[in-house]
Amino acid sequence: MAPRGRERGCALEADELLVRVAGGDQKAFETLYGLVSGPVYGLVHRVVRDPAQSEEVAQEVLLELWRSAARFDPGRGSALSWVLTLAHRRAVDRVRSARAAGERERREAARYGSGPAFDQVTEEVEAGLEREWVRRCLDRLTALQRQSVTLAYYDGYTYREVAERLSLPLGTVKTRMRDGLTRLRDCLGGAA
């Protein structure tokens, strides 16, 4: 099936742009980038599935496009087909690489036992120590400051909702919060 009018015009434009990009024309690359970046990302995302990885792979493809535009042969197909072939290959490479890395990690985990990774244990210990430090600092607040801070930061109430729950003026709650948070900051500053 032959391309329709507008699609054929875009394909011809991409072909011409890619030839100019091969000659180092940055303006042509900017225009070509606008034409192909959407289709490249869409194809890569269908293969890779992770949005962040897809963005990274798409950028790699577009960088490769700039570097290797001279390899494009208009006699063998359209620029868009060539670019999408580059994108598909790079996306498949990324998926294969991720699978291989996962396999290596599983083999290493099986080889050395199935206990939690050192980093995970370290993070759990550090998180426990940080929670304990926060508890100690909260205990140093006045009962009224602790109550306001706890309602706002642990129970998720807004300052206005804290004021309503405690039957206090909003200004009073804001003052308690400011003073309490200042004392917490000073106390927690010693933890760093």
PDB file of C-alpha atoms in Angstrom:
ATOM      1  CA  MET A   1       0.000   0.000   0.000  1.00  0.00           C
ATOM      2  CA  ALA A   2       1.460   3.348  -1.032  1.00  0.00           C
ATOM      3  CA  PRO A   3       1.741   6.134   1.568  1.00  0.00           C
ATOM      4  CA  ARG A   4      -1.006   8.721   1.485  1.00  0.00           C
ATOM      5  CA  GLY A   5      -0.295  12.373   0.610  1.00  0.00           C
ATOM      6  CA  ARG A   6       0.714  13.826   3.969  1.00  0.00           C
ATOM      7  CA  GLU A   7       2.543  10.672   5.130  1.00  0.00           C
ATOM      8  CA  ARG A   8       4.445  10.548   1.830  1.00  0.00           C
ATOM      9  CA  GLY A   9       5.364  14.240   2.237  1.00  0.00           C
ATOM     10  CA  CYS A  10       6.672  13.589   5.782  1.00  0.00           C
ATOM     11  CA  ALA A  11       8.612  10.538   4.571  1.00  0.00           C
ATOM     12  CA  LEU A  12      10.216  12.534   1.770  1.00  0.00           C
ATOM     13  CA  GLU A  13      10.946  15.378   4.148  1.00  0.00           C
ATOM     14  CA  ALA A  14      12.574  12.963   6.619  1.00  0.00           C
ATOM     15  CA  ASP A  15      14.682  11.468   3.832  1.00  0.00           C
ATOM     16  CA  GLU A  16      15.916  14.902   2.768  1.00  0.00           C
ATOM     17  CA  LEU A  17      16.524  15.966   6.358  1.00  0.00           C
ATOM     18  CA  LEU A  18      18.521  12.849   7.139  1.00  0.00           C
ATOM     19  CA  VAL A  19      20.760  13.431   4.130  1.00  0.00           C
ATOM     20  CA  ARG A  20      21.368  16.985   5.387  1.00  0.00           C
ATOM     21  CA  VAL A  21      22.009  15.686   8.931  1.00  0.00           C
ATOM     22  CA  ALA A  22      24.671  13.383   7.468  1.00  0.00           C
ATOM     23  CA  GLY A  23      26.387  16.567   6.280  1.00  0.00           C
ATOM     24  CA  GLY A  24      26.344  17.983   9.840  1.00  0.00           C
ATOM     25  CA  ASP A  25      23.314  20.297   9.466  1.00  0.00           C
ATOM     26  CA  GLN A  26      22.150  20.919  13.040  1.00  0.00           C
ATOM     27  CA  LYS A  27      18.985  22.755  12.001  1.00  0.00           C
ATOM     28  CA  ALA A  28      17.985  19.777   9.849  1.00  0.00           C
ATOM     29  CA  PHE A  29      18.587  17.518  12.860  1.00  0.00           C
ATOM     30  CA  GLU A  30      16.309  19.662  15.031  1.00  0.00           C
ATOM     31  CA  THR A  31      13.536  19.370  12.449  1.00  0.00           C
ATOM     32  CA  LEU A  32      14.134  15.643  11.972  1.00  0.00           C
ATOM     33  CA  TYR A  33      14.134  15.179  15.738  1.00  0.00           C
ATOM     34  CA  GLY A  34      10.679  16.748  15.888  1.00  0.00           C
ATOM     35  CA  LEU A  35       9.442  14.401  13.167  1.00  0.00           C
ATOM     36  CA  VAL A  36      10.818  11.130  14.510  1.00  0.00           C
ATOM     37  CA  SER A  37      11.098  11.485  18.297  1.00  0.00           C
ATOM     38  CA  GLY A  38       7.443  10.560  18.904  1.00  0.00           C
ATOM     39  CA  PRO A  39       7.456   7.415  16.747  1.00  0.00           C
ATOM     40  CA  VAL A  40      10.865   6.394  18.157  1.00  0.00           C
ATOM     41  CA  TYR A  41       9.673   6.723  21.762  1.00  0.00           C
ATOM     42  CA  GLY A  42       6.416   4.898  20.960  1.00  0.00           C
ATOM     43  CA  LEU A  43       8.221   1.943  19.396  1.00  0.00           C
ATOM     44  CA  VAL A  44      10.816   1.770  22.152  1.00  0.00           C
ATOM     45  CA  HIS A  45       8.151   1.961  24.868  1.00  0.00           C
ATOM     46  CA  ARG A  46       6.225  -0.937  23.306  1.00  0.00           C
ATOM     47  CA  VAL A  47       9.369  -3.071  23.530  1.00  0.00           C
ATOM     48  CA  VAL A  48      10.941  -1.855  26.792  1.00  0.00           C
ATOM     49  CA  ARG A  49       7.691  -0.974  28.656  1.00  0.00           C
ATOM     50  CA  ASP A  50       9.353   1.063  31.418  1.00  0.00           C
ATOM     51  CA  PRO A  51       8.817   4.808  30.741  1.00  0.00           C
ATOM     52  CA  ALA A  52      12.147   5.967  32.195  1.00  0.00           C
ATOM     53  CA  GLN A  53      14.112   3.274  30.375  1.00  0.00           C
ATOM     54  CA  SER A  54      12.150   4.044  27.201  1.00  0.00           C
ATOM     55  CA  GLU A  55      13.108   7.714  27.392  1.00  0.00           C
ATOM     56  CA  GLU A  56      16.748   6.778  27.898  1.00  0.00           C
ATOM     57  CA  VAL A  57      16.777   4.349  24.969  1.00  0.00           C
ATOM     58  CA  ALA A  58      14.956   6.843  22.727  1.00  0.00           C
ATOM     59  CA  GLN A  59      17.589   9.479  23.517  1.00  0.00           C
ATOM     60  CA  GLU A  60      20.344   6.966  22.745  1.00  0.00           C
ATOM     61  CA  VAL A  61      18.693   6.233  19.393  1.00  0.00           C
ATOM     62  CA  LEU A  62      18.417   9.910  18.515  1.00  0.00           C
ATOM     63  CA  LEU A  63      22.043  10.470  19.480  1.00  0.00           C
ATOM     64  CA  GLU A  64      23.020   7.497  17.329  1.00  0.00           C
ATOM     65  CA  LEU A  65      20.943   9.019  14.531  1.00  0.00           C
ATOM     66  CA  TRP A  66      23.057  12.186  14.690  1.00  0.00           C
ATOM     67  CA  ARG A  67      26.312  10.235  14.797  1.00  0.00           C
ATOM     68  CA  SER A  68      25.526   7.688  12.092  1.00  0.00           C
ATOM     69  CA  ALA A  69      23.298   9.600   9.671  1.00  0.00           C
ATOM     70  CA  ALA A  70      25.934   9.118   6.956  1.00  0.00           C
ATOM     71  CA  ARG A  71      25.165   5.376   6.960  1.00  0.00           C
ATOM     72  CA  PHE A  72      21.612   6.042   5.714  1.00  0.00           C
ATOM     73  CA  ASP A  73      21.117   4.892   2.129  1.00  0.00           C
ATOM     74  CA  PRO A  74      17.951   6.415   0.585  1.00  0.00           C
ATOM     75  CA  GLY A  75      18.046   3.705  -2.093  1.00  0.00           C
ATOM     76  CA  ARG A  76      17.389   0.975   0.506  1.00  0.00           C
ATOM     77  CA  GLY A  77      14.339   2.503   2.189  1.00  0.00           C
ATOM     78  CA  SER A  78      12.875   5.530   3.885  1.00  0.00           C
ATOM     79  CA  ALA A  79      14.553   7.518   6.635  1.00  0.00           C
ATOM     80  CA  LEU A  80      11.713   6.772   9.043  1.00  0.00           C
ATOM     81  CA  SER A  81      12.059   3.019   8.449  1.00  0.00           C
ATOM     82  CA  TRP A  82      15.808   3.261   9.003  1.00  0.00           C
ATOM     83  CA  VAL A  83      15.381   5.269  12.220  1.00  0.00           C
ATOM     84  CA  LEU A  84      12.716   2.913  13.551  1.00  0.00           C
ATOM     85  CA  THR A  85      14.950  -0.057  12.763  1.00  0.00           C
ATOM     86  CA  LEU A  86      17.703   1.578  14.844  1.00  0.00           C
ATOM     87  CA  ALA A  87      15.172   2.156  17.629  1.00  0.00           C
ATOM     88  CA  HIS A  88      13.869  -1.416  17.563  1.00  0.00           C
ATOM     89  CA  ARG A  89      17.363  -2.879  17.667  1.00  0.00           C
ATOM     90  CA  ARG A  90      18.422  -0.644  20.553  1.00  0.00           C
ATOM     91  CA  ALA A  91      15.218  -1.446  22.500  1.00  0.00           C
ATOM     92  CA  VAL A  92      15.662  -5.194  22.031  1.00  0.00           C
ATOM     93  CA  ASP A  93      19.301  -4.872  23.113  1.00  0.00           C
ATOM     94  CA  ARG A  94      18.187  -3.097  26.294  1.00  0.00           C
ATOM     95  CA  VAL A  95      15.626  -5.796  27.116  1.00  0.00           C
ATOM     96  CA  ARG A  96      18.172  -8.569  26.495  1.00  0.00           C
ATOM     97  CA  SER A  97      20.755  -6.779  28.600  1.00  0.00           C
ATOM     98  CA  ALA A  98      18.297  -6.354  31.478  1.00  0.00           C
ATOM     99  CA  ARG A  99      17.331 -10.029  31.317  1.00  0.00           C
ATOM    100  CA  ALA A 100      20.955 -11.109  31.274  1.00  0.00           C
ATOM    101  CA  ALA A 101      21.735  -8.890  34.269  1.00  0.00           C
ATOM    102  CA  GLY A 102      18.758 -10.325  36.133  1.00  0.00           C
ATOM    103  CA  GLU A 103      19.919 -13.857  35.374  1.00  0.00           C
ATOM    104  CA  ARG A 104      23.427 -13.054  36.619  1.00  0.00           C
ATOM    105  CA  GLU A 105      22.000 -11.621  39.834  1.00  0.00           C
ATOM    106  CA  ARG A 106      19.795 -14.689  40.376  1.00  0.00           C
ATOM    107  CA  ARG A 107      22.749 -17.020  39.814  1.00  0.00           C
ATOM    108  CA  GLU A 108      24.888 -15.030  42.268  1.00  0.00           C
ATOM    109  CA  ALA A 109      22.089 -14.982  44.838  1.00  0.00           C
ATOM    110  CA  ALA A 110      21.649 -18.742  44.518  1.00  0.00           C
ATOM    111  CA  ARG A 111      25.389 -19.231  44.767  1.00  0.00           C
ATOM    112  CA  TYR A 112      25.791 -17.213  47.953  1.00  0.00           C
ATOM    113  CA  GLY A 113      22.513 -18.034  49.650  1.00  0.00           C
ATOM    114  CA  SER A 114      19.166 -16.357  49.726  1.00  0.00           C
ATOM    115  CA  GLY A 115      19.656 -14.014  52.676  1.00  0.00           C
ATOM    116  CA  PRO A 116      18.878 -10.329  52.290  1.00  0.00           C
ATOM    117  CA  ALA A 117      21.477  -8.224  50.560  1.00  0.00           C
ATOM    118  CA  PHE A 118      23.889  -6.304  52.774  1.00  0.00           C
ATOM    119  CA  ASP A 119      22.562  -2.973  51.548  1.00  0.00           C
ATOM    120  CA  GLN A 120      19.006  -3.947  52.490  1.00  0.00           C
ATOM    121  CA  VAL A 121      20.050  -4.891  56.029  1.00  0.00           C
ATOM    122  CA  THR A 122      22.030  -1.672  56.370  1.00  0.00           C
ATOM    123  CA  GLU A 123      19.091   0.415  55.185  1.00  0.00           C
ATOM    124  CA  GLU A 124      16.716  -1.287  57.625  1.00  0.00           C
ATOM    125  CA  VAL A 125      19.080  -0.685  60.527  1.00  0.00           C
ATOM    126  CA  GLU A 126      19.588   2.963  59.547  1.00  0.00           C
ATOM    127  CA  ALA A 127      15.830   3.500  59.172  1.00  0.00           C
ATOM    128  CA  GLY A 128      15.282   2.025  62.640  1.00  0.00           C
ATOM    129  CA  LEU A 129      17.926   4.298  64.133  1.00  0.00           C
ATOM    130  CA  GLU A 130      16.405   7.329  62.402  1.00  0.00           C
ATOM    131  CA  ARG A 131      12.916   6.461  63.709  1.00  0.00           C
ATOM    132  CA  GLU A 132      14.308   6.148  67.232  1.00  0.00           C
ATOM    133  CA  TRP A 133      16.075   9.517  66.916  1.00  0.00           C
ATOM    134  CA  VAL A 134      12.848  11.182  65.731  1.00  0.00           C
ATOM    135  CA  ARG A 135      10.951   9.634  68.678  1.00  0.00           C
ATOM    136  CA  ARG A 136      13.529  11.016  71.112  1.00  0.00           C
ATOM    137  CA  CYS A 137      13.308  14.459  69.543  1.00  0.00           C
ATOM    138  CA  LEU A 138       9.492  14.377  69.611  1.00  0.00           C
ATOM    139  CA  ASP A 139       9.678  13.535  73.340  1.00  0.00           C
ATOM    140  CA  ARG A 140      11.633  16.778  73.866  1.00  0.00           C
ATOM    141  CA  LEU A 141       8.709  18.882  72.574  1.00  0.00           C
ATOM    142  CA  THR A 142       6.031  20.198  74.889  1.00  0.00           C
ATOM    143  CA  ALA A 143       2.905  18.035  74.987  1.00  0.00           C
ATOM    144  CA  LEU A 144       0.977  20.705  73.013  1.00  0.00           C
ATOM    145  CA  GLN A 145       3.672  20.984  70.318  1.00  0.00           C
ATOM    146  CA  ARG A 146       3.962  17.192  70.047  1.00  0.00           C
ATOM    147  CA  GLN A 147       0.193  16.832  69.699  1.00  0.00           C
ATOM    148  CA  SER A 148       0.034  19.423  66.893  1.00  0.00           C
ATOM    149  CA  VAL A 149       3.045  18.035  65.032  1.00  0.00           C
ATOM    150  CA  THR A 150       1.773  14.462  65.336  1.00  0.00           C
ATOM    151  CA  LEU A 151      -1.669  15.353  64.001  1.00  0.00           C
ATOM    152  CA  ALA A 152      -0.195  17.238  61.062  1.00  0.00           C
ATOM    153  CA  TYR A 153       2.749  15.036  60.074  1.00  0.00           C
ATOM    154  CA  TYR A 154       1.762  11.543  61.177  1.00  0.00           C
ATOM    155  CA  ASP A 155      -2.018  11.692  60.818  1.00  0.00           C
ATOM    156  CA  GLY A 156      -1.989  13.927  57.725  1.00  0.00           C
ATOM    157  CA  TYR A 157      -4.203  16.779  58.927  1.00  0.00           C
ATOM    158  CA  THR A 158      -3.837  20.294  57.584  1.00  0.00           C
ATOM    159  CA  TYR A 159      -3.112  23.116  60.014  1.00  0.00           C
ATOM    160  CA  ARG A 160      -6.744  24.189  59.751  1.00  0.00           C
ATOM    161  CA  GLU A 161      -7.944  20.638  60.529  1.00  0.00           C
ATOM    162  CA  VAL A 162      -5.557  20.419  63.490  1.00  0.00           C
ATOM    163  CA  ALA A 163      -6.997  23.701  64.802  1.00  0.00           C
ATOM    164  CA  GLU A 164     -10.549  22.339  64.444  1.00  0.00           C
ATOM    165  CA  ARG A 165      -9.699  19.011  66.128  1.00  0.00           C
ATOM    166  CA  LEU A 166      -8.032  20.777  69.058  1.00  0.00           C
ATOM    167  CA  SER A 167     -10.633  23.559  69.205  1.00  0.00           C
ATOM    168  CA  LEU A 168      -7.912  26.191  68.954  1.00  0.00           C
ATOM    169  CA  PRO A 169      -7.459  29.283  66.805  1.00  0.00           C
ATOM    170  CA  LEU A 170      -5.517  28.620  63.600  1.00  0.00           C
ATOM    171  CA  GLY A 171      -2.840  31.140  64.611  1.00  0.00           C
ATOM    172  CA  THR A 172      -2.185  29.277  67.857  1.00  0.00           C
ATOM    173  CA  VAL A 173      -1.740  25.994  65.999  1.00  0.00           C
ATOM    174  CA  LYS A 174       0.605  27.637  63.486  1.00  0.00           C
ATOM    175  CA  THR A 175       2.711  29.046  66.322  1.00  0.00           C
ATOM    176  CA  ARG A 176       2.877  25.654  68.061  1.00  0.00           C
ATOM    177  CA  MET A 177       3.811  23.993  64.807  1.00  0.00           C
ATOM    178  CA  ARG A 178       6.515  26.563  64.012  1.00  0.00           C
ATOM    179  CA  ASP A 179       8.028  26.320  67.477  1.00  0.00           C
ATOM    180  CA  GLY A 180       7.773  22.518  67.518  1.00  0.00           C
ATOM    181  CA  LEU A 181       9.310  22.135  64.074  1.00  0.00           C
ATOM    182  CA  THR A 182      12.120  24.516  65.000  1.00  0.00           C
ATOM    183  CA  ARG A 183      12.900  22.432  68.084  1.00  0.00           C
ATOM    184  CA  LEU A 184      12.732  19.226  66.020  1.00  0.00           C
ATOM    185  CA  ARG A 185      15.087  20.658  63.404  1.00  0.00           C
ATOM    186  CA  ASP A 186      17.565  21.673  66.096  1.00  0.00           C
ATOM    187  CA  CYS A 187      17.335  18.272  67.762  1.00  0.00           C
ATOM    188  CA  LEU A 188      17.586  16.305  64.512  1.00  0.00           C
ATOM    189  CA  GLY A 189      20.458  18.459  63.358  1.00  0.00           C
ATOM    190  CA  GLY A 190      22.553  16.669  65.946  1.00  0.00           C
ATOM    191  CA  ALA A 191      21.719  13.334  64.290  1.00  0.00           C
ATOM    192  CA  ALA A 192      23.530  14.168  61.053  1.00  0.00           C
TER     193      ALA A 192
END
